[in-house]
PDB file of C-alpha atoms in Angstrom:
ATOM      1  CA  MET A   1      35.717  29.693  -5.119  1.00  0.00           C
ATOM      2  CA  HIS A   2      32.207  30.084  -3.738  1.00  0.00           C
ATOM      3  CA  CYS A   3      29.330  30.651  -6.160  1.00  0.00           C
ATOM      4  CA  TYR A   4      26.651  32.742  -4.537  1.00  0.00           C
ATOM      5  CA  PRO A   5      23.110  31.954  -5.803  1.00  0.00           C
ATOM      6  CA  VAL A   6      21.409  34.654  -7.786  1.00  0.00           C
ATOM      7  CA  CYS A   7      17.649  34.889  -8.118  1.00  0.00           C
ATOM      8  CA  GLN A   8      17.214  34.867 -11.879  1.00  0.00           C
ATOM      9  CA  CYS A   9      13.578  35.692 -11.726  1.00  0.00           C
ATOM     10  CA  ALA A  10      14.242  38.993 -10.038  1.00  0.00           C
ATOM     11  CA  LYS A  11      13.340  41.935 -12.164  1.00  0.00           C
ATOM     12  CA  GLY A  12      16.177  43.761 -13.838  1.00  0.00           C
ATOM     13  CA  LEU A  13      18.740  40.956 -13.458  1.00  0.00           C
ATOM     14  CA  PRO A  14      20.027  39.158 -16.572  1.00  0.00           C
ATOM     15  CA  ARG A  15      19.726  35.416 -16.840  1.00  0.00           C
ATOM     16  CA  ARG A  16      22.910  33.365 -16.608  1.00  0.00           C
ATOM     17  CA  SER A  17      24.188  32.062 -19.900  1.00  0.00           C
ATOM     18  CA  GLU A  18      25.781  28.685 -20.640  1.00  0.00           C
ATOM     19  CA  ASP A  19      29.215  30.388 -20.847  1.00  0.00           C
ATOM     20  CA  ASP A  20      28.811  31.700 -17.282  1.00  0.00           C
ATOM     21  CA  GLU A  21      27.972  28.227 -15.989  1.00  0.00           C
ATOM     22  CA  GLU A  22      30.994  26.774 -17.800  1.00  0.00           C
ATOM     23  CA  LEU A  23      33.315  29.360 -16.200  1.00  0.00           C
ATOM     24  CA  ASP A  24      31.935  28.587 -12.736  1.00  0.00           C
ATOM     25  CA  ALA A  25      32.460  24.891 -13.268  1.00  0.00           C
ATOM     26  CA  HIS A  26      36.066  25.458 -14.288  1.00  0.00           C
ATOM     27  CA  ALA A  27      36.707  27.684 -11.249  1.00  0.00           C
ATOM     28  CA  THR A  28      35.448  25.014  -8.823  1.00  0.00           C
ATOM     29  CA  SER A  29      37.473  22.213 -10.410  1.00  0.00           C
ATOM     30  CA  PRO A  30      40.613  20.766  -8.672  1.00  0.00           C
ATOM     31  CA  ALA A  31      42.807  21.944 -11.539  1.00  0.00           C
ATOM     32  CA  ALA A  32      41.761  25.519 -11.031  1.00  0.00           C
ATOM     33  CA  HIS A  33      42.560  25.323  -7.299  1.00  0.00           C
ATOM     34  CA  SER A  34      45.997  23.914  -8.129  1.00  0.00           C
ATOM     35  CA  THR A  35      46.708  26.732 -10.576  1.00  0.00           C
ATOM     36  CA  MET A  36      45.697  29.388  -8.041  1.00  0.00           C
ATOM     37  CA  ALA A  37      47.884  27.878  -5.340  1.00  0.00           C
ATOM     38  CA  ASN A  38      50.912  27.783  -7.630  1.00  0.00           C
ATOM     39  CA  SER A  39      50.467  31.382  -8.686  1.00  0.00           C
ATOM     40  CA  SER A  40      50.161  32.453  -5.028  1.00  0.00           C
ATOM     41  CA  SER A  41      53.351  30.654  -4.050  1.00  0.00           C
ATOM     42  CA  VAL A  42      55.278  32.256  -6.884  1.00  0.00           C
ATOM     43  CA  ALA A  43      54.082  35.722  -5.931  1.00  0.00           C
ATOM     44  CA  GLY A  44      54.951  35.106  -2.296  1.00  0.00           C
ATOM     45  CA  ALA A  45      58.484  34.026  -3.178  1.00  0.00           C
ATOM     46  CA  ASP A  46      59.265  37.512  -4.471  1.00  0.00           C
ATOM     47  CA  TRP A  47      58.327  39.204  -1.161  1.00  0.00           C
ATOM     48  CA  SER A  48      60.971  39.920   1.476  1.00  0.00           C
ATOM     49  CA  GLU A  49      60.795  41.398   4.977  1.00  0.00           C
ATOM     50  CA  GLY A  50      62.940  44.316   3.925  1.00  0.00           C
ATOM     51  CA  GLU A  51      60.328  45.595   1.502  1.00  0.00           C
ATOM     52  CA  GLU A  52      57.917  48.298   2.499  1.00  0.00           C
ATOM     53  CA  THR A  53      54.472  47.039   3.448  1.00  0.00           C
ATOM     54  CA  SER A  54      51.231  48.693   2.489  1.00  0.00           C
ATOM     55  CA  GLY A  55      50.788  49.884   6.101  1.00  0.00           C
ATOM     56  CA  ASP A  56      54.154  51.653   6.056  1.00  0.00           C
ATOM     57  CA  SER A  57      53.296  53.289   2.746  1.00  0.00           C
ATOM     58  CA  MET A  58      50.076  54.578   4.241  1.00  0.00           C
ATOM     59  CA  HIS A  59      51.931  56.049   7.236  1.00  0.00           C
ATOM     60  CA  TRP A  60      54.474  57.817   5.046  1.00  0.00           C
ATOM     61  CA  GLU A  61      51.694  59.131   2.813  1.00  0.00           C
ATOM     62  CA  LEU A  62      49.798  60.545   5.782  1.00  0.00           C
ATOM     63  CA  LEU A  63      53.004  62.027   7.155  1.00  0.00           C
ATOM     64  CA  GLY A  64      53.670  63.771   3.861  1.00  0.00           C
ATOM     65  CA  GLU A  65      50.193  65.275   3.858  1.00  0.00           C
ATOM     66  CA  LEU A  66      50.692  66.610   7.373  1.00  0.00           C
ATOM     67  CA  LEU A  67      54.093  68.094   6.594  1.00  0.00           C
ATOM     68  CA  LEU A  68      52.914  69.763   3.382  1.00  0.00           C
ATOM     69  CA  SER A  69      49.691  71.147   4.829  1.00  0.00           C
ATOM     70  CA  SER A  70      49.456  74.720   6.036  1.00  0.00           C
ATOM     71  CA  ASP A  71      47.982  75.810   9.366  1.00  0.00           C
ATOM     72  CA  ASP A  72      46.352  78.759   7.611  1.00  0.00           C
ATOM     73  CA  GLU A  73      44.423  76.844   4.989  1.00  0.00           C
ATOM     74  CA  ASP A  74      41.391  74.591   5.265  1.00  0.00           C
ATOM     75  CA  THR A  75      38.917  73.214   2.775  1.00  0.00           C
ATOM     76  CA  ASN A  76      35.610  71.455   2.821  1.00  0.00           C
ATOM     77  CA  TYR A  77      35.866  67.716   3.166  1.00  0.00           C
ATOM     78  CA  VAL A  78      33.564  64.757   2.676  1.00  0.00           C
ATOM     79  CA  ASP A  79      31.682  63.614   5.738  1.00  0.00           C
ATOM     80  CA  GLU A  80      32.200  59.851   5.869  1.00  0.00           C
ATOM     81  CA  THR A  81      29.134  59.424   8.085  1.00  0.00           C
ATOM     82  CA  ALA A  82      26.953  60.942   5.386  1.00  0.00           C
ATOM     83  CA  PRO A  83      28.250  60.006   1.914  1.00  0.00           C
ATOM     84  CA  GLY A  84      27.729  62.637  -0.701  1.00  0.00           C
ATOM     85  CA  LYS A  85      27.670  65.520   1.773  1.00  0.00           C
ATOM     86  CA  CYS A  86      30.449  67.995   2.543  1.00  0.00           C
ATOM     87  CA  ARG A  87      31.116  69.547   5.915  1.00  0.00           C
ATOM     88  CA  SER A  88      32.179  73.168   6.084  1.00  0.00           C
ATOM     89  CA  ALA A  89      35.758  74.114   6.961  1.00  0.00           C
ATOM     90  CA  MET A  90      36.630  73.489  10.604  1.00  0.00           C
ATOM     91  CA  THR A  91      38.339  75.951  12.924  1.00  0.00           C
ATOM     92  CA  ASN A  92      41.556  75.029  14.703  1.00  0.00           C
ATOM     93  CA  ASN A  93      39.660  74.779  17.968  1.00  0.00           C
ATOM     94  CA  GLN A  94      37.189  72.329  16.454  1.00  0.00           C
ATOM     95  CA  LYS A  95      40.019  70.207  15.088  1.00  0.00           C
ATOM     96  CA  ALA A  96      41.767  70.213  18.460  1.00  0.00           C
ATOM     97  CA  ARG A  97      38.585  69.098  20.221  1.00  0.00           C
ATOM     98  CA  GLU A  98      38.126  66.213  17.812  1.00  0.00           C
ATOM     99  CA  VAL A  99      41.720  65.079  18.318  1.00  0.00           C
ATOM    100  CA  LEU A 100      41.359  65.267  22.102  1.00  0.00           C
ATOM    101  CA  GLN A 101      38.049  63.453  21.941  1.00  0.00           C
ATOM    102  CA  PHE A 102      39.685  60.640  19.989  1.00  0.00           C
ATOM    103  CA  MET A 103      42.521  60.449  22.508  1.00  0.00           C
ATOM    104  CA  THR A 104      40.004  59.762  25.278  1.00  0.00           C
ATOM    105  CA  THR A 105      39.178  56.489  23.544  1.00  0.00           C
ATOM    106  CA  LEU A 106      42.779  55.267  23.958  1.00  0.00           C
ATOM    107  CA  PRO A 107      43.387  53.521  27.305  1.00  0.00           C
ATOM    108  CA  ARG A 108      45.990  55.035  29.623  1.00  0.00           C
ATOM    109  CA  TYR A 109      47.142  57.614  27.067  1.00  0.00           C
ATOM    110  CA  SER A 110      47.215  61.180  28.362  1.00  0.00           C
ATOM    111  CA  PHE A 111      48.059  64.376  26.502  1.00  0.00           C
ATOM    112  CA  ARG A 112      51.401  64.495  28.341  1.00  0.00           C
ATOM    113  CA  THR A 113      52.198  60.978  27.146  1.00  0.00           C
ATOM    114  CA  PHE A 114      51.287  61.994  23.611  1.00  0.00           C
ATOM    115  CA  LEU A 115      53.720  64.935  23.600  1.00  0.00           C
ATOM    116  CA  LEU A 116      56.539  62.880  25.114  1.00  0.00           C
ATOM    117  CA  SER A 117      55.912  60.128  22.564  1.00  0.00           C
ATOM    118  CA  ILE A 118      56.211  62.592  19.693  1.00  0.00           C
ATOM    119  CA  PHE A 119      59.632  63.922  20.709  1.00  0.00           C
ATOM    120  CA  GLN A 120      61.141  60.859  22.401  1.00  0.00           C
ATOM    121  CA  SER A 121      60.000  58.133  20.028  1.00  0.00           C
ATOM    122  CA  GLY A 122      62.458  56.112  17.976  1.00  0.00           C
ATOM    123  CA  ASP A 123      59.812  55.266  15.390  1.00  0.00           C
ATOM    124  CA  PRO A 124      61.100  56.584  12.023  1.00  0.00           C
ATOM    125  CA  VAL A 125      57.743  58.081  10.988  1.00  0.00           C
ATOM    126  CA  ILE A 126      57.205  59.887  14.294  1.00  0.00           C
ATOM    127  CA  LYS A 127      60.865  60.905  14.529  1.00  0.00           C
ATOM    128  CA  LYS A 128      60.851  62.455  11.065  1.00  0.00           C
ATOM    129  CA  PHE A 129      57.719  64.432  11.851  1.00  0.00           C
ATOM    130  CA  ALA A 130      59.270  65.725  15.125  1.00  0.00           C
ATOM    131  CA  ASN A 131      62.573  66.640  13.441  1.00  0.00           C
ATOM    132  CA  ILE A 132      60.839  68.722  10.769  1.00  0.00           C
ATOM    133  CA  PHE A 133      58.783  70.451  13.460  1.00  0.00           C
ATOM    134  CA  LEU A 134      61.981  71.360  15.332  1.00  0.00           C
ATOM    135  CA  SER A 135      64.035  72.253  12.263  1.00  0.00           C
ATOM    136  CA  ASP A 136      61.889  75.274  11.343  1.00  0.00           C
ATOM    137  CA  ASN A 137      61.825  76.473  14.998  1.00  0.00           C
ATOM    138  CA  SER A 138      58.088  75.888  15.374  1.00  0.00           C
ATOM    139  CA  HIS A 139      58.756  74.841  18.966  1.00  0.00           C
ATOM    140  CA  LEU A 140      59.764  78.405  19.856  1.00  0.00           C
ATOM    141  CA  GLN A 141      56.224  79.661  19.195  1.00  0.00           C
ATOM    142  CA  VAL A 142      54.852  76.899  21.401  1.00  0.00           C
ATOM    143  CA  MET A 143      57.355  77.725  24.165  1.00  0.00           C
ATOM    144  CA  ASP A 144      56.404  81.410  23.977  1.00  0.00           C
ATOM    145  CA  THR A 145      52.780  80.432  24.466  1.00  0.00           C
ATOM    146  CA  TRP A 146      53.675  78.273  27.469  1.00  0.00           C
ATOM    147  CA  TRP A 147      55.704  81.126  28.956  1.00  0.00           C
ATOM    148  CA  ASP A 148      52.791  83.543  28.546  1.00  0.00           C
ATOM    149  CA  ARG A 149      50.497  81.066  30.316  1.00  0.00           C
ATOM    150  CA  CYS A 150      52.812  79.841  33.082  1.00  0.00           C
ATOM    151  CA  GLY A 151      55.996  81.907  33.292  1.00  0.00           C
ATOM    152  CA  GLY A 152      54.821  85.347  34.354  1.00  0.00           C
ATOM    153  CA  MET A 153      55.962  86.671  37.725  1.00  0.00           C
ATOM    154  CA  THR A 154      53.667  88.820  39.855  1.00  0.00           C
ATOM    155  CA  ARG A 155      53.957  90.736  43.101  1.00  0.00           C
ATOM    156  CA  THR A 156      52.170  88.025  45.033  1.00  0.00           C
ATOM    157  CA  LYS A 157      53.964  85.208  43.206  1.00  0.00           C
ATOM    158  CA  PRO A 158      57.528  86.330  42.414  1.00  0.00           C
ATOM    159  CA  THR A 159      58.601  82.905  41.182  1.00  0.00           C
ATOM    160  CA  ASN A 160      57.168  79.677  39.824  1.00  0.00           C
ATOM    161  CA  LEU A 161      58.317  76.340  38.485  1.00  0.00           C
ATOM    162  CA  THR A 162      58.391  77.550  34.881  1.00  0.00           C
ATOM    163  CA  ALA A 163      60.601  80.539  35.717  1.00  0.00           C
ATOM    164  CA  GLU A 164      62.894  78.310  37.761  1.00  0.00           C
ATOM    165  CA  TRP A 165      63.184  75.892  34.837  1.00  0.00           C
ATOM    166  CA  VAL A 166      64.148  78.740  32.479  1.00  0.00           C
ATOM    167  CA  ILE A 167      66.730  80.140  34.910  1.00  0.00           C
ATOM    168  CA  ASN A 168      68.291  76.729  35.488  1.00  0.00           C
ATOM    169  CA  ARG A 169      68.689  76.195  31.745  1.00  0.00           C
ATOM    170  CA  ALA A 170      70.089  79.722  31.321  1.00  0.00           C
ATOM    171  CA  ALA A 171      72.572  79.046  34.129  1.00  0.00           C
ATOM    172  CA  ALA A 172      73.787  75.957  32.285  1.00  0.00           C
ATOM    173  CA  VAL A 173      74.296  78.019  29.123  1.00  0.00           C
ATOM    174  CA  VAL A 174      76.343  80.806  30.752  1.00  0.00           C
ATOM    175  CA  SER A 175      78.344  78.237  32.712  1.00  0.00           C
ATOM    176  CA  LYS A 176      79.324  76.589  29.430  1.00  0.00           C
ATOM    177  CA  GLU A 177      80.339  79.968  27.986  1.00  0.00           C
ATOM    178  CA  ALA A 178      82.503  80.795  31.003  1.00  0.00           C
ATOM    179  CA  SER A 179      84.132  77.370  30.976  1.00  0.00           C
ATOM    180  CA  TRP A 180      85.294  77.859  27.369  1.00  0.00           C
ATOM    181  CA  LEU A 181      87.389  80.840  28.526  1.00  0.00           C
ATOM    182  CA  THR A 182      88.627  79.344  31.800  1.00  0.00           C
ATOM    183  CA  ASP A 183      88.861  75.775  33.082  1.00  0.00           C
ATOM    184  CA  ARG A 184      87.745  74.050  29.854  1.00  0.00           C
ATOM    185  CA  ALA A 185      89.284  76.330  27.265  1.00  0.00           C
ATOM    186  CA  LEU A 186      90.792  73.427  25.335  1.00  0.00           C
ATOM    187  CA  GLU A 187      87.314  71.986  24.771  1.00  0.00           C
ATOM    188  CA  GLY A 188      85.761  75.199  23.485  1.00  0.00           C
ATOM    189  CA  PRO A 189      85.964  77.309  20.315  1.00  0.00           C
ATOM    190  CA  PHE A 190      87.733  80.294  21.948  1.00  0.00           C
ATOM    191  CA  TYR A 191      91.057  78.875  23.016  1.00  0.00           C
ATOM    192  CA  GLU A 192      93.035  81.773  21.502  1.00  0.00           C
ATOM    193  CA  ASP A 193      90.872  84.277  23.373  1.00  0.00           C
ATOM    194  CA  ALA A 194      91.406  82.319  26.577  1.00  0.00           C
ATOM    195  CA  LYS A 195      95.197  82.585  26.139  1.00  0.00           C
ATOM    196  CA  VAL A 196      94.948  86.373  25.756  1.00  0.00           C
ATOM    197  CA  LEU A 197      93.045  86.592  29.047  1.00  0.00           C
ATOM    198  CA  ARG A 198      95.854  84.770  30.897  1.00  0.00           C
ATOM    199  CA  VAL A 199      98.796  86.974  31.822  1.00  0.00           C
ATOM    200  CA  SER A 200     101.851  85.799  33.754  1.00  0.00           C
ATOM    201  CA  ALA A 201     104.165  88.146  35.648  1.00  0.00           C
ATOM    202  CA  THR A 202     106.931  87.573  33.108  1.00  0.00           C
ATOM    203  CA  ASN A 203     104.687  88.670  30.229  1.00  0.00           C
ATOM    204  CA  VAL A 204     103.681  92.049  31.652  1.00  0.00           C
ATOM    205  CA  SER A 205     105.192  94.767  29.492  1.00  0.00           C
ATOM    206  CA  VAL A 206     104.734  98.427  28.704  1.00  0.00           C
ATOM    207  CA  LYS A 207     103.181  97.477  25.380  1.00  0.00           C
ATOM    208  CA  LEU A 208     100.650  95.209  27.099  1.00  0.00           C
ATOM    209  CA  VAL A 209      99.611  98.023  29.443  1.00  0.00           C
ATOM    210  CA  ASN A 210      99.405 100.639  26.702  1.00  0.00           C
ATOM    211  CA  ASN A 211      97.284  98.364  24.486  1.00  0.00           C
ATOM    212  CA  PHE A 212      94.689  97.730  27.187  1.00  0.00           C
ATOM    213  CA  GLN A 213      91.282  99.167  26.283  1.00  0.00           C
ATOM    214  CA  ILE A 214      88.151  98.531  28.297  1.00  0.00           C
ATOM    215  CA  TYR A 215      85.918  98.572  25.203  1.00  0.00           C
ATOM    216  CA  GLY A 216      88.257  96.264  23.327  1.00  0.00           C
ATOM    217  CA  LEU A 217      87.912  93.779  26.186  1.00  0.00           C
ATOM    218  CA  LEU A 218      84.134  94.260  26.143  1.00  0.00           C
ATOM    219  CA  ALA A 219      84.024  93.455  22.426  1.00  0.00           C
ATOM    220  CA  ARG A 220      85.893  90.209  23.133  1.00  0.00           C
ATOM    221  CA  TYR A 221      83.443  89.341  25.902  1.00  0.00           C
ATOM    222  CA  GLU A 222      80.414  90.072  23.727  1.00  0.00           C
ATOM    223  CA  ARG A 223      81.777  87.740  21.057  1.00  0.00           C
ATOM    224  CA  THR A 224      82.728  84.895  23.393  1.00  0.00           C
ATOM    225  CA  THR A 225      80.018  85.185  26.078  1.00  0.00           C
ATOM    226  CA  PRO A 226      76.950  86.596  24.269  1.00  0.00           C
ATOM    227  CA  HIS A 227      74.362  84.994  26.564  1.00  0.00           C
ATOM    228  CA  LEU A 228      76.089  86.186  29.733  1.00  0.00           C
ATOM    229  CA  GLN A 229      76.253  89.718  28.286  1.00  0.00           C
ATOM    230  CA  SER A 230      72.557  89.602  27.444  1.00  0.00           C
ATOM    231  CA  ILE A 231      71.736  88.694  31.049  1.00  0.00           C
ATOM    232  CA  LEU A 232      74.015  91.396  32.474  1.00  0.00           C
ATOM    233  CA  LYS A 233      72.557  94.070  30.172  1.00  0.00           C
ATOM    234  CA  SER A 234      69.035  93.086  31.186  1.00  0.00           C
ATOM    235  CA  ALA A 235      69.981  93.127  34.861  1.00  0.00           C
ATOM    236  CA  ILE A 236      71.655  96.563  34.598  1.00  0.00           C
ATOM    237  CA  GLY A 237      68.711  97.839  32.589  1.00  0.00           C
ATOM    238  CA  LYS A 238      70.410 100.693  30.767  1.00  0.00           C
ATOM    239  CA  VAL A 239      73.033 101.330  28.103  1.00  0.00           C
ATOM    240  CA  TRP A 240      74.465 104.425  26.512  1.00  0.00           C
ATOM    241  CA  LYS A 241      72.498 104.880  23.314  1.00  0.00           C
ATOM    242  CA  ASP A 242      73.779 108.380  22.615  1.00  0.00           C
ATOM    243  CA  ASN A 243      77.402 109.508  22.699  1.00  0.00           C
ATOM    244  CA  LYS A 244      76.249 112.829  24.167  1.00  0.00           C
ATOM    245  CA  GLU A 245      75.490 111.028  27.405  1.00  0.00           C
ATOM    246  CA  LYS A 246      79.117 109.952  27.752  1.00  0.00           C
ATOM    247  CA  ASN A 247      81.161 112.221  29.960  1.00  0.00           C
ATOM    248  CA  GLU A 248      83.805 111.814  32.615  1.00  0.00           C
ATOM    249  CA  ASP A 249      81.374 112.317  35.483  1.00  0.00           C
ATOM    250  CA  ALA A 250      78.790 109.772  34.289  1.00  0.00           C
ATOM    251  CA  ARG A 251      78.917 106.121  35.268  1.00  0.00           C
ATOM    252  CA  ASP A 252      79.519 103.762  32.376  1.00  0.00           C
ATOM    253  CA  PRO A 253      77.289 100.666  32.512  1.00  0.00           C
ATOM    254  CA  ASP A 254      79.281  99.027  29.702  1.00  0.00           C
ATOM    255  CA  ALA A 255      82.535  99.410  31.617  1.00  0.00           C
ATOM    256  CA  GLY A 256      80.836  98.000  34.686  1.00  0.00           C
ATOM    257  CA  ARG A 257      79.569  95.041  32.652  1.00  0.00           C
ATOM    258  CA  THR A 258      83.113  94.409  31.458  1.00  0.00           C
ATOM    259  CA  LEU A 259      84.430  94.427  35.025  1.00  0.00           C
ATOM    260  CA  ALA A 260      81.605  92.145  36.171  1.00  0.00           C
ATOM    261  CA  THR A 261      82.487  89.639  33.449  1.00  0.00           C
ATOM    262  CA  SER A 262      86.170  89.766  34.378  1.00  0.00           C
ATOM    263  CA  ILE A 263      85.311  89.127  38.029  1.00  0.00           C
ATOM    264  CA  VAL A 264      83.135  86.142  37.107  1.00  0.00           C
ATOM    265  CA  LEU A 265      85.878  84.604  34.977  1.00  0.00           C
ATOM    266  CA  ASN A 266      88.606  85.242  37.569  1.00  0.00           C
ATOM    267  CA  LEU A 267      86.544  83.733  40.382  1.00  0.00           C
ATOM    268  CA  ARG A 268      86.037  80.661  38.219  1.00  0.00           C
ATOM    269  CA  SER A 269      89.747  80.405  37.375  1.00  0.00           C
ATOM    270  CA  TRP A 270      92.408  82.623  38.949  1.00  0.00           C
ATOM    271  CA  VAL A 271      94.660  82.287  35.880  1.00  0.00           C
ATOM    272  CA  THR A 272      92.123  84.289  33.823  1.00  0.00           C
ATOM    273  CA  ASN A 273      93.555  87.514  35.202  1.00  0.00           C
ATOM    274  CA  TYR A 274      94.096  89.975  32.337  1.00  0.00           C
ATOM    275  CA  HIS A 275      91.742  92.627  33.686  1.00  0.00           C
ATOM    276  CA  GLY A 276      92.868  91.977  37.247  1.00  0.00           C
ATOM    277  CA  VAL A 277      96.508  92.617  36.322  1.00  0.00           C
ATOM    278  CA  MET A 278      95.569  95.976  34.786  1.00  0.00           C
ATOM    279  CA  ASN A 279      93.616  96.929  37.901  1.00  0.00           C
ATOM    280  CA  SER A 280      96.494  95.953  40.169  1.00  0.00           C
ATOM    281  CA  LEU A 281      98.995  98.016  38.195  1.00  0.00           C
ATOM    282  CA  LEU A 282      96.678 101.008  38.368  1.00  0.00           C
ATOM    283  CA  LEU A 283      96.375 100.660  42.149  1.00  0.00           C
ATOM    284  CA  TRP A 284     100.132 100.123  42.526  1.00  0.00           C
ATOM    285  CA  ASP A 285     100.862 103.262  40.508  1.00  0.00           C
ATOM    286  CA  ASN A 286      98.609 105.214  42.880  1.00  0.00           C
ATOM    287  CA  GLN A 287     100.306 103.697  45.955  1.00  0.00           C
ATOM    288  CA  VAL A 288      97.192 101.919  47.246  1.00  0.00           C
ATOM    289  CA  PRO A 289      97.907  99.865  50.399  1.00  0.00           C
ATOM    290  CA  LYS A 290      98.604  96.184  49.864  1.00  0.00           C
ATOM    291  CA  CYS A 291      95.840  95.153  52.275  1.00  0.00           C
ATOM    292  CA  LEU A 292      93.237  96.815  50.030  1.00  0.00           C
ATOM    293  CA  VAL A 293      94.660  95.100  46.966  1.00  0.00           C
ATOM    294  CA  GLN A 294      94.447  91.796  48.867  1.00  0.00           C
ATOM    295  CA  THR A 295      90.805  92.456  49.684  1.00  0.00           C
ATOM    296  CA  LEU A 296      89.999  93.253  46.085  1.00  0.00           C
ATOM    297  CA  ASN A 297      91.830  90.095  45.035  1.00  0.00           C
ATOM    298  CA  ASN A 298      89.481  88.062  47.186  1.00  0.00           C
ATOM    299  CA  LEU A 299      86.644  89.623  45.217  1.00  0.00           C
ATOM    300  CA  GLY A 300      88.228  88.722  41.860  1.00  0.00           C
ATOM    301  CA  MET A 301      89.077  92.317  40.884  1.00  0.00           C
ATOM    302  CA  THR A 302      92.882  92.314  41.232  1.00  0.00           C
ATOM    303  CA  VAL A 303      95.900  90.024  41.513  1.00  0.00           C
ATOM    304  CA  LEU A 304      98.362  89.874  44.400  1.00  0.00           C
ATOM    305  CA  TYR A 305     101.547  91.883  44.329  1.00  0.00           C
ATOM    306  CA  PRO A 306     103.762  88.751  44.322  1.00  0.00           C
ATOM    307  CA  ALA A 307     102.097  87.773  41.042  1.00  0.00           C
ATOM    308  CA  GLN A 308     103.311  91.029  39.497  1.00  0.00           C
ATOM    309  CA  CYS A 309     106.966  90.623  40.526  1.00  0.00           C
TER     310      CYS A 309
END
């Protein structure tokens, strides 16, 4: 232990007593050093690598403060550069500028790298923070903001990379929905619905024909392919909101959406033919030429006559 000299003649400082000098002498003795070493070794023997270090505790504490804080609240805080003074509450823009300014001091660390690190990191502290951010759907607000900034289509620029990214992801979603009713029905949650949509020639009966309802089939499609139906409704751009609009002479966009879905599923897998069988029987009953039925079969709207025999 080092004993720093103290100027006893300085004003306001007490003089050292004989007890103080005796304590200093004991601290600098070999016995005292031996006692301190033994106590340190005993304390160190209780520590293990599996225990949480003070640095980890600090990280978890800071993480908890971030997760519990609200974006809408702010308070005055102590300015560390000027002890004893409080700075007024900062706006979100001011906070963002300070964070970005600090990031410029980190070598080779861009804002893009920061975002990727947050959501791709395997660090438990960072991963927990990202999971909580995603669990309450906060990312949807951020994605809406990105879409407003980069996703809009104009007359002079009908497409862009953001819109293409959204469409590609939407295509993957509707492809998965269609596969669960067709070629990958065993892997999906709608296997029983997929079996209903597959009709063999030996299973066609009067009861099957009489039970066919276009709106019953639409209800099945809306339950099993909700994202595809949302896209079709947006593309058609109109639905019947009032029953007064329904009459025999008016075109039914819902019936057309049902047929469009049936065509998509049949073109993906010819065994998904429930609607096509009904169409073929209707054409056969009205003595439509076989060549026309063959043409419609190529479009996914009907089945061939041999499949009905």
